[in-house]
PDB file of C-alpha atoms in Angstrom:
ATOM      1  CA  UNK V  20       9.334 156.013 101.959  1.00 48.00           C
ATOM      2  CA  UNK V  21       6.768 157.149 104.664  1.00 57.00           C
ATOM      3  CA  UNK V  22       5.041 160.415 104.101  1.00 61.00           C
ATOM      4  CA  UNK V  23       4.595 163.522 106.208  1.00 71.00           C
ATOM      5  CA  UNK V  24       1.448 162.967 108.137  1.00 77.00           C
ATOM      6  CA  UNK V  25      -0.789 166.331 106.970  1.00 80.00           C
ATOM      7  CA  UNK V  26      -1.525 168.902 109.541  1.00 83.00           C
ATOM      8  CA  UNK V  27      -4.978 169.350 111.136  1.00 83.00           C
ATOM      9  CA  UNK V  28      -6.539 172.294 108.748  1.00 85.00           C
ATOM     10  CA  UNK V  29      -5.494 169.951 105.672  1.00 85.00           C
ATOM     11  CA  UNK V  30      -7.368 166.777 107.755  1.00 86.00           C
ATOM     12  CA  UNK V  31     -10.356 169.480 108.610  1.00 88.00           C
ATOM     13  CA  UNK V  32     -10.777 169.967 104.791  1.00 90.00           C
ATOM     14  CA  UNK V  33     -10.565 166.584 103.539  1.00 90.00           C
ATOM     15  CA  UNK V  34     -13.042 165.423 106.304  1.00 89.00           C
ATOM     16  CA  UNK V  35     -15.272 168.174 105.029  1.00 91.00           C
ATOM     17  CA  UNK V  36     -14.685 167.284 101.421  1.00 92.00           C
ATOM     18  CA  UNK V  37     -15.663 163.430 102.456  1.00 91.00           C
ATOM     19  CA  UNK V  38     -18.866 164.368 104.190  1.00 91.00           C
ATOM     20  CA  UNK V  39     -19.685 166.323 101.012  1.00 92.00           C
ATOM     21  CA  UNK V  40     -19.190 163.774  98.816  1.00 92.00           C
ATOM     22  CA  UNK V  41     -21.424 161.492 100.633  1.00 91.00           C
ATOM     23  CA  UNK V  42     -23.799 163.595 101.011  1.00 92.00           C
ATOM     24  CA  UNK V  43     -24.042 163.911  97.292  1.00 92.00           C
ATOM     25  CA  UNK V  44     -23.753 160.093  96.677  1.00 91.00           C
ATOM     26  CA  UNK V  45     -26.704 159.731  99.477  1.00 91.00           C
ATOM     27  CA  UNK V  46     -28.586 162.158  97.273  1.00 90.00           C
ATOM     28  CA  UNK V  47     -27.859 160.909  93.613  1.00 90.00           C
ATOM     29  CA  UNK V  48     -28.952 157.340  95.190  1.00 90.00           C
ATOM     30  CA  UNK V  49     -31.849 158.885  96.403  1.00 89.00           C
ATOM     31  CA  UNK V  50     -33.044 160.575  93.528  1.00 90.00           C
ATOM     32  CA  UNK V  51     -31.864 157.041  91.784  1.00 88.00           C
ATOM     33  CA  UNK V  52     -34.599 155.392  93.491  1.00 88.00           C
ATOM     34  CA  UNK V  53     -37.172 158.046  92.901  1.00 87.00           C
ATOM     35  CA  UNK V  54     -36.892 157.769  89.203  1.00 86.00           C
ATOM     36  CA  UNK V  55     -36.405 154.102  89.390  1.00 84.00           C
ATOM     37  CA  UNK V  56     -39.973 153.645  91.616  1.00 83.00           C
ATOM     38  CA  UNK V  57     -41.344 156.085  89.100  1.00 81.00           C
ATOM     39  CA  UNK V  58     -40.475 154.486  86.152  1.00 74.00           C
ATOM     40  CA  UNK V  59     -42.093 150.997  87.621  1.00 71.00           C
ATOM     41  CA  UNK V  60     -44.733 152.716  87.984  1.00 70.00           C
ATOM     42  CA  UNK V  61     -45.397 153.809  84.816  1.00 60.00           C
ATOM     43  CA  UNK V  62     -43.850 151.654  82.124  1.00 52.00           C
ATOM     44  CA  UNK V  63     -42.624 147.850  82.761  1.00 49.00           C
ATOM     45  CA  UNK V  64     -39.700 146.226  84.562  1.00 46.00           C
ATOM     46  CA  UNK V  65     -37.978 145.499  81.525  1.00 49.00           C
ATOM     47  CA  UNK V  66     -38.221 149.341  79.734  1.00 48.00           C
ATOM     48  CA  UNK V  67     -37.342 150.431  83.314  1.00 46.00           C
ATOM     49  CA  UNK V  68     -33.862 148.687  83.998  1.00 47.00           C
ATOM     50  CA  UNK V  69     -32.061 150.134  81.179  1.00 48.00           C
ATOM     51  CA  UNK V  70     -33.359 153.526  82.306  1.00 51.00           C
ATOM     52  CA  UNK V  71     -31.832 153.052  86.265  1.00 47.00           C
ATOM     53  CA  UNK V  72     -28.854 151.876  84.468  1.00 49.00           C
ATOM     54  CA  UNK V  73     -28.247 154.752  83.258  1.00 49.00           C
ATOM     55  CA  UNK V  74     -29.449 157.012  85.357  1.00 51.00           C
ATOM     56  CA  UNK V  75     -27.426 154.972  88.021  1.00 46.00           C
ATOM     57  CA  UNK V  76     -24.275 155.953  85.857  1.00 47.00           C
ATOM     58  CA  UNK V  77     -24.545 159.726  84.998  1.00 47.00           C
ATOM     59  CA  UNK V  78     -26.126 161.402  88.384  1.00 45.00           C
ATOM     60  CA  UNK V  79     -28.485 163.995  87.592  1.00 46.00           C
ATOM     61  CA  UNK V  80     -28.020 166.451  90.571  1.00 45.00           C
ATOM     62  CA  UNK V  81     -29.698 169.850  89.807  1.00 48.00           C
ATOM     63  CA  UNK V  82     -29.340 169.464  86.380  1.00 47.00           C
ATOM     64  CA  UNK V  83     -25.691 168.921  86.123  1.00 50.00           C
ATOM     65  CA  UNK V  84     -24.283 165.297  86.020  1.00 52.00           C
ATOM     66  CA  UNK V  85     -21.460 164.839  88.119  1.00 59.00           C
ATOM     67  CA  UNK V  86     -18.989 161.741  88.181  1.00 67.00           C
ATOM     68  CA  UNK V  87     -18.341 160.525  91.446  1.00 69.00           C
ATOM     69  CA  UNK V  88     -15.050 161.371  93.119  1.00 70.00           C
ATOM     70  CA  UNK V  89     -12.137 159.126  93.052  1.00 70.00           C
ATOM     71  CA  UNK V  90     -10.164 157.971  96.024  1.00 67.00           C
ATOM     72  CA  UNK V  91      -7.146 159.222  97.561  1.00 64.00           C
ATOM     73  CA  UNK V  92      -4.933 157.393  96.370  1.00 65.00           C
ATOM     74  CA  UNK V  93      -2.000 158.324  98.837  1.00 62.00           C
ATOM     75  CA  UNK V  94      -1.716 155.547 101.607  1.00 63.00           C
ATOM     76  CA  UNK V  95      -3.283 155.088 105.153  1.00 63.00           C
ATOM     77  CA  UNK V  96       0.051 154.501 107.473  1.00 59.00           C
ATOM     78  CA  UNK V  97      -0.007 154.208 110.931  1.00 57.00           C
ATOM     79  CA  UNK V  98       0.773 156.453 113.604  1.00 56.00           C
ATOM     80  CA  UNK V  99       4.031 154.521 114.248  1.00 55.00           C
ATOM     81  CA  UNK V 100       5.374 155.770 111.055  1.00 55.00           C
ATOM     82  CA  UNK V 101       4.079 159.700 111.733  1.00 55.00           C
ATOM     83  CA  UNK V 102       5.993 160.218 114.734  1.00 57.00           C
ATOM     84  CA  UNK V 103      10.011 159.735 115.543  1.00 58.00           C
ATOM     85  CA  UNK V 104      10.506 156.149 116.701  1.00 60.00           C
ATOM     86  CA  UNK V 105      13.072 155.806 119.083  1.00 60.00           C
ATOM     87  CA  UNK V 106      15.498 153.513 117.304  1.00 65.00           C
ATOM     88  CA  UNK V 107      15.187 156.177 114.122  1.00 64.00           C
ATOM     89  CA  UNK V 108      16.511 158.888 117.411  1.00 68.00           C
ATOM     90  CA  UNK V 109      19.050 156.736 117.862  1.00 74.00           C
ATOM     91  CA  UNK V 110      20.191 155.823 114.868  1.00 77.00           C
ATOM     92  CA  UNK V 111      20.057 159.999 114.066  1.00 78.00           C
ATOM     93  CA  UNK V 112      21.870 160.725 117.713  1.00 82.00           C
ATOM     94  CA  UNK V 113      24.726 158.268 116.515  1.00 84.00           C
ATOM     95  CA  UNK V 114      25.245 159.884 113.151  1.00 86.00           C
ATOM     96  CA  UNK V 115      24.814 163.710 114.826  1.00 88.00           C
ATOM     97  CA  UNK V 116      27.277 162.029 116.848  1.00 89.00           C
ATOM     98  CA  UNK V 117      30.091 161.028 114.355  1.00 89.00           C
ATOM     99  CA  UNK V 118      29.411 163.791 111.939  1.00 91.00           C
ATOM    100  CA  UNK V 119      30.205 166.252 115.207  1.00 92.00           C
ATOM    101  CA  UNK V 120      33.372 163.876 116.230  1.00 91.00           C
ATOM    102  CA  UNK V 121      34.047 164.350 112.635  1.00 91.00           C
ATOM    103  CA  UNK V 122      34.287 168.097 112.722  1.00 92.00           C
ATOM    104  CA  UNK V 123      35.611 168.128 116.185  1.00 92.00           C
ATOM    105  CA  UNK V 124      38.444 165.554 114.810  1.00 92.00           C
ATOM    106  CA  UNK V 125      38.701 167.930 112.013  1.00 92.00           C
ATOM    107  CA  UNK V 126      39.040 171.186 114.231  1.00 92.00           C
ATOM    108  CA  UNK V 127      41.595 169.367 116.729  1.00 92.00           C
ATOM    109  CA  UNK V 128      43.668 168.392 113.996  1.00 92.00           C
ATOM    110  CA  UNK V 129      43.669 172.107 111.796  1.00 92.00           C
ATOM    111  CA  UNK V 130      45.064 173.446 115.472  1.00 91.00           C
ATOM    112  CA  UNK V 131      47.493 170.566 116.246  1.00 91.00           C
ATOM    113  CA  UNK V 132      48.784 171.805 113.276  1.00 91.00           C
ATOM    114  CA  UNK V 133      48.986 175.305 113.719  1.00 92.00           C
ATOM    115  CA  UNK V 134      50.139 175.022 117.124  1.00 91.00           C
ATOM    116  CA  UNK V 135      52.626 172.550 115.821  1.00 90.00           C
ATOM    117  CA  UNK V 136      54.050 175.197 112.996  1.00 91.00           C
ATOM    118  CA  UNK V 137      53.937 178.007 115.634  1.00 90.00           C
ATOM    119  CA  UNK V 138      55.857 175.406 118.652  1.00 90.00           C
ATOM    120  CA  UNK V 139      58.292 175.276 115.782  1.00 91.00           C
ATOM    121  CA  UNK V 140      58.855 178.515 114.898  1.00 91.00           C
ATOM    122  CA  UNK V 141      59.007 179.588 118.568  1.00 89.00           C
ATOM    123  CA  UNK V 142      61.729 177.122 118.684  1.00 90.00           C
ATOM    124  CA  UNK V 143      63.825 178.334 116.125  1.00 92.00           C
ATOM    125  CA  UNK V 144      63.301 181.872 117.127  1.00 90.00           C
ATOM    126  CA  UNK V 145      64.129 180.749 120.885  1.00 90.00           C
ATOM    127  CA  UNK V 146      67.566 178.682 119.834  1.00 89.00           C
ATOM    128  CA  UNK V 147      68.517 181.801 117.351  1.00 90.00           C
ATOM    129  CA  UNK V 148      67.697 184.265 120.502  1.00 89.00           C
ATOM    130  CA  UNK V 149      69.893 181.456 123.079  1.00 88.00           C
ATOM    131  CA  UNK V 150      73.154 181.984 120.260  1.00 91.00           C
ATOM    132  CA  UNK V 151      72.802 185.478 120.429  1.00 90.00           C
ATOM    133  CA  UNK V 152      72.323 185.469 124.101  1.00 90.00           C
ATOM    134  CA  UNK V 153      75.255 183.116 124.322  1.00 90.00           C
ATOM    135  CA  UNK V 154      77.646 185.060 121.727  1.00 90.00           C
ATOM    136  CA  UNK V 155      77.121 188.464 123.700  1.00 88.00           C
ATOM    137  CA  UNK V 156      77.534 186.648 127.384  1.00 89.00           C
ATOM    138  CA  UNK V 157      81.069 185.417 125.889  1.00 91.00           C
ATOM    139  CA  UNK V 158      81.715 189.224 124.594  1.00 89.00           C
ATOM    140  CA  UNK V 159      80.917 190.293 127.745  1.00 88.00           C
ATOM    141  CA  UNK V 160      83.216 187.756 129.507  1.00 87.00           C
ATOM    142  CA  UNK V 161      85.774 188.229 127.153  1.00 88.00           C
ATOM    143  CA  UNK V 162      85.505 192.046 127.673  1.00 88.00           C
ATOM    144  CA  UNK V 163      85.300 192.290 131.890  1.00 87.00           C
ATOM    145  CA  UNK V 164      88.323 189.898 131.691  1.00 86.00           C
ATOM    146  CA  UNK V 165      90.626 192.797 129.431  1.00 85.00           C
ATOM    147  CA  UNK V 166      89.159 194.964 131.897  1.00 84.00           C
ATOM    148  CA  UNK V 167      90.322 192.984 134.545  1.00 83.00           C
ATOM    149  CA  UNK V 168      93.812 192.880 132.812  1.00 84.00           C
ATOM    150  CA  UNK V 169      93.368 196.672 132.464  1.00 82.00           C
ATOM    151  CA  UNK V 170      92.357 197.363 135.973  1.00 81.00           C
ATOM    152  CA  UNK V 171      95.742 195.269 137.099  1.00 80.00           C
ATOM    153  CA  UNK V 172      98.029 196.691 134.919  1.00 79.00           C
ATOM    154  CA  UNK V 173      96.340 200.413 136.082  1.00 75.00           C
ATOM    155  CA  UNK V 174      96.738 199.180 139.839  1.00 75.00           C
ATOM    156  CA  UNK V 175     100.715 198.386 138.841  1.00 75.00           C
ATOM    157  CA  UNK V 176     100.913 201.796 137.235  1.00 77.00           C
ATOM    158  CA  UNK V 177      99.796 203.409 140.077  1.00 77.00           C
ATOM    159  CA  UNK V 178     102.283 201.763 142.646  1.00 79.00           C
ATOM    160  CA  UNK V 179     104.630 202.728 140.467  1.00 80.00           C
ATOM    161  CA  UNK V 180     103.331 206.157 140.296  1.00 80.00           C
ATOM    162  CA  UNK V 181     103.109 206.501 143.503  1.00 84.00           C
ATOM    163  CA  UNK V 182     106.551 205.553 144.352  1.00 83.00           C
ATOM    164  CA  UNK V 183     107.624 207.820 141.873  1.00 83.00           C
ATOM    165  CA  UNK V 184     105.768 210.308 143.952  1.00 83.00           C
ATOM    166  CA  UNK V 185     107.135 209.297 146.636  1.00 86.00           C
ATOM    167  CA  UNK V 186     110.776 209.592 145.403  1.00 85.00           C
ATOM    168  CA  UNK V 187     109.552 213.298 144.018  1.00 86.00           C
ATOM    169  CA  UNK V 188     108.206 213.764 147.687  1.00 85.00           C
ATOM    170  CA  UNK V 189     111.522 213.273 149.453  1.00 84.00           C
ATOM    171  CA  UNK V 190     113.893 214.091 147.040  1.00 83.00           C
ATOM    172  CA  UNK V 191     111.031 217.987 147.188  1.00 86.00           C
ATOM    173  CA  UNK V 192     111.605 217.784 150.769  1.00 86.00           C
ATOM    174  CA  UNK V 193     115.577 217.307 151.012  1.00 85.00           C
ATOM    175  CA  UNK V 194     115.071 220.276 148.312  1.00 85.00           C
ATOM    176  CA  UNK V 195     113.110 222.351 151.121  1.00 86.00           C
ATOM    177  CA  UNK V 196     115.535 221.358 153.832  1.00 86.00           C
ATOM    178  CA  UNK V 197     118.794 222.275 151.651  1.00 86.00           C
ATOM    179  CA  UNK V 198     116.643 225.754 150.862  1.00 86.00           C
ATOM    180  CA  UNK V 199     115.868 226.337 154.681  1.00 86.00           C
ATOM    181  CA  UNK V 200     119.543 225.974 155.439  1.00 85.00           C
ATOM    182  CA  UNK V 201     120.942 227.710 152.819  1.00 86.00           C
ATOM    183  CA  UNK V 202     118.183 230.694 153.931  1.00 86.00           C
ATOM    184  CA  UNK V 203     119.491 230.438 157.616  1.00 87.00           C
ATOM    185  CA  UNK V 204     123.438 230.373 156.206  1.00 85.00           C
ATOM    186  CA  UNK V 205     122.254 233.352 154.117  1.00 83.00           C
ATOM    187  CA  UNK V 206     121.397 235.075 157.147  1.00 84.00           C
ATOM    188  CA  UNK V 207     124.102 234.285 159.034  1.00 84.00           C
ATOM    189  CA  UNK V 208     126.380 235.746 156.676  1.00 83.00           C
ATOM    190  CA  UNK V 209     124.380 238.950 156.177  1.00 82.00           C
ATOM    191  CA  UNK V 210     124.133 239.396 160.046  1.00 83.00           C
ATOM    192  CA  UNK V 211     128.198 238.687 160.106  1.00 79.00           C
ATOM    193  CA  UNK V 212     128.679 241.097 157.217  1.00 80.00           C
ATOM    194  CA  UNK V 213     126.511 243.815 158.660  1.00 80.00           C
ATOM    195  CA  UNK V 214     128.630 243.423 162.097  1.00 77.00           C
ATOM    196  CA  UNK V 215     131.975 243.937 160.256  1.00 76.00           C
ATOM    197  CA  UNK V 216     130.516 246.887 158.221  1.00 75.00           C
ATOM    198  CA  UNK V 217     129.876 248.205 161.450  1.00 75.00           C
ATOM    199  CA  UNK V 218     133.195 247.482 162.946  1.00 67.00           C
ATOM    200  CA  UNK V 219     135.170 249.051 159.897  1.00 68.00           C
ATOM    201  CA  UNK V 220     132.683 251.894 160.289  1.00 68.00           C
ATOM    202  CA  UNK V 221     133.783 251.969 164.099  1.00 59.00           C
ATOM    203  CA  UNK V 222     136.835 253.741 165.419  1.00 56.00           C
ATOM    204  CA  UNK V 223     139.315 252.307 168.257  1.00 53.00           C
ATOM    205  CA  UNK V 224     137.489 253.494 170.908  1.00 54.00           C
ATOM    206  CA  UNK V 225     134.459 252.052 169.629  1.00 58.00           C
ATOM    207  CA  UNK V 226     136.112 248.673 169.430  1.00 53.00           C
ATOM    208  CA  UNK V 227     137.827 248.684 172.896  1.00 57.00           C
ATOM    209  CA  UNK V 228     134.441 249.449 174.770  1.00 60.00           C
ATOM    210  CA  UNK V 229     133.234 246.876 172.808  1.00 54.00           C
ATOM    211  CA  UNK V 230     132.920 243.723 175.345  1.00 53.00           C
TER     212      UNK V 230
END
């Protein structure tokens, strides 16, 4: 598994921590040979080896021996395996790819479903609506066609009505004519008996100057 290449303040530090390290080395070596010229110089080769030895092994650097520092262990990898390759893209674009076909597969199917209850419902709702729309168009039918019947049987009623009217009418009028002549016989008769009152009221004279 390839590890996160570390960021440029983490690379600034360990280059500083490298320099410091060799500068220490470069100064324990030094300070090696010092004591190691020394020590030829003042006792033999053979009391001085076992002295560089260990002096070579425990660094005396100010006093304090130090042990030298050990290596990073982590590993050295190439920029190839820092940055993104392209395939590794790919590879990532095709499985963004499916896992969002996935969802979208997922989505479409949740509302195909909905929609699906909802087309049904509408459908029931919409053939329950078309039998009630259908039983009151027949009620309606049914109920212009008694008024049909009743409008017919009013229109005989009325021509029958109106001939009885019409019968009323002239039988009223024969009524008014008998009335108009029994009026005019009435005065007749009143005229005739006011001229014989007169003539009985009259004496013979009266009746021969009569013309």
């Amino acid at each position: 598994m390839t590890r996160n290449r570390p960021g440029p303040r983490r690379r600034r530090q360990l280059h500083k921590d490298r320099e410091k390290l060799r500068q220490l080395m470069a100064r324990a070596e030094k300070e090696n040979a010092q004591a190691a010229s020394s020590a030829n110089t003042t006792s033999p080769a053979q009391d001085s080896a076992p002295d560089a030895d260990k002096n070579a092994s425990t660094v005396n650097l100010g006093g304090h021996g130090i042990r030298p520092r050990a290596k990073c262990k982590h590993r050295h990898l190439p920029d190839r395996h820092y940055y993104q390759r392209s395939d590794s893209m790919d590879l990532r674009y095709l499985a963004f790819q499916r896992r969002i076909n996935h969802q979208v597969d997922d989505k479409v199917a949740e509302a195909s479903a909905v929609l699906g209850t909802q087309d049904r419902r509408n459908m029931c709702l919409l053939s329950h609506l078309s039998r009630k729309v259908d039983r009151q168009l027949e009620q309606t039918r049914r109920e212009l066609g008694y008024m049909r019947q009743a409008v017919k049987r009013g229109h005989g009623m009325l021509a029958l009505f109106e001939e009885e009217n019409d019968k009323l009418r002239s039988r009223l009028q024969s009524m008014e004519d008998l009335v108009d002549r029994l009026e005019i016989d009435r005065k007749r008769r009143r005229r005739h008996e006011e001229r014989m009152r007169c003539a009985v009221s009259m004496t013979e004279e009266e009746l021969f100057a009569l013309p």
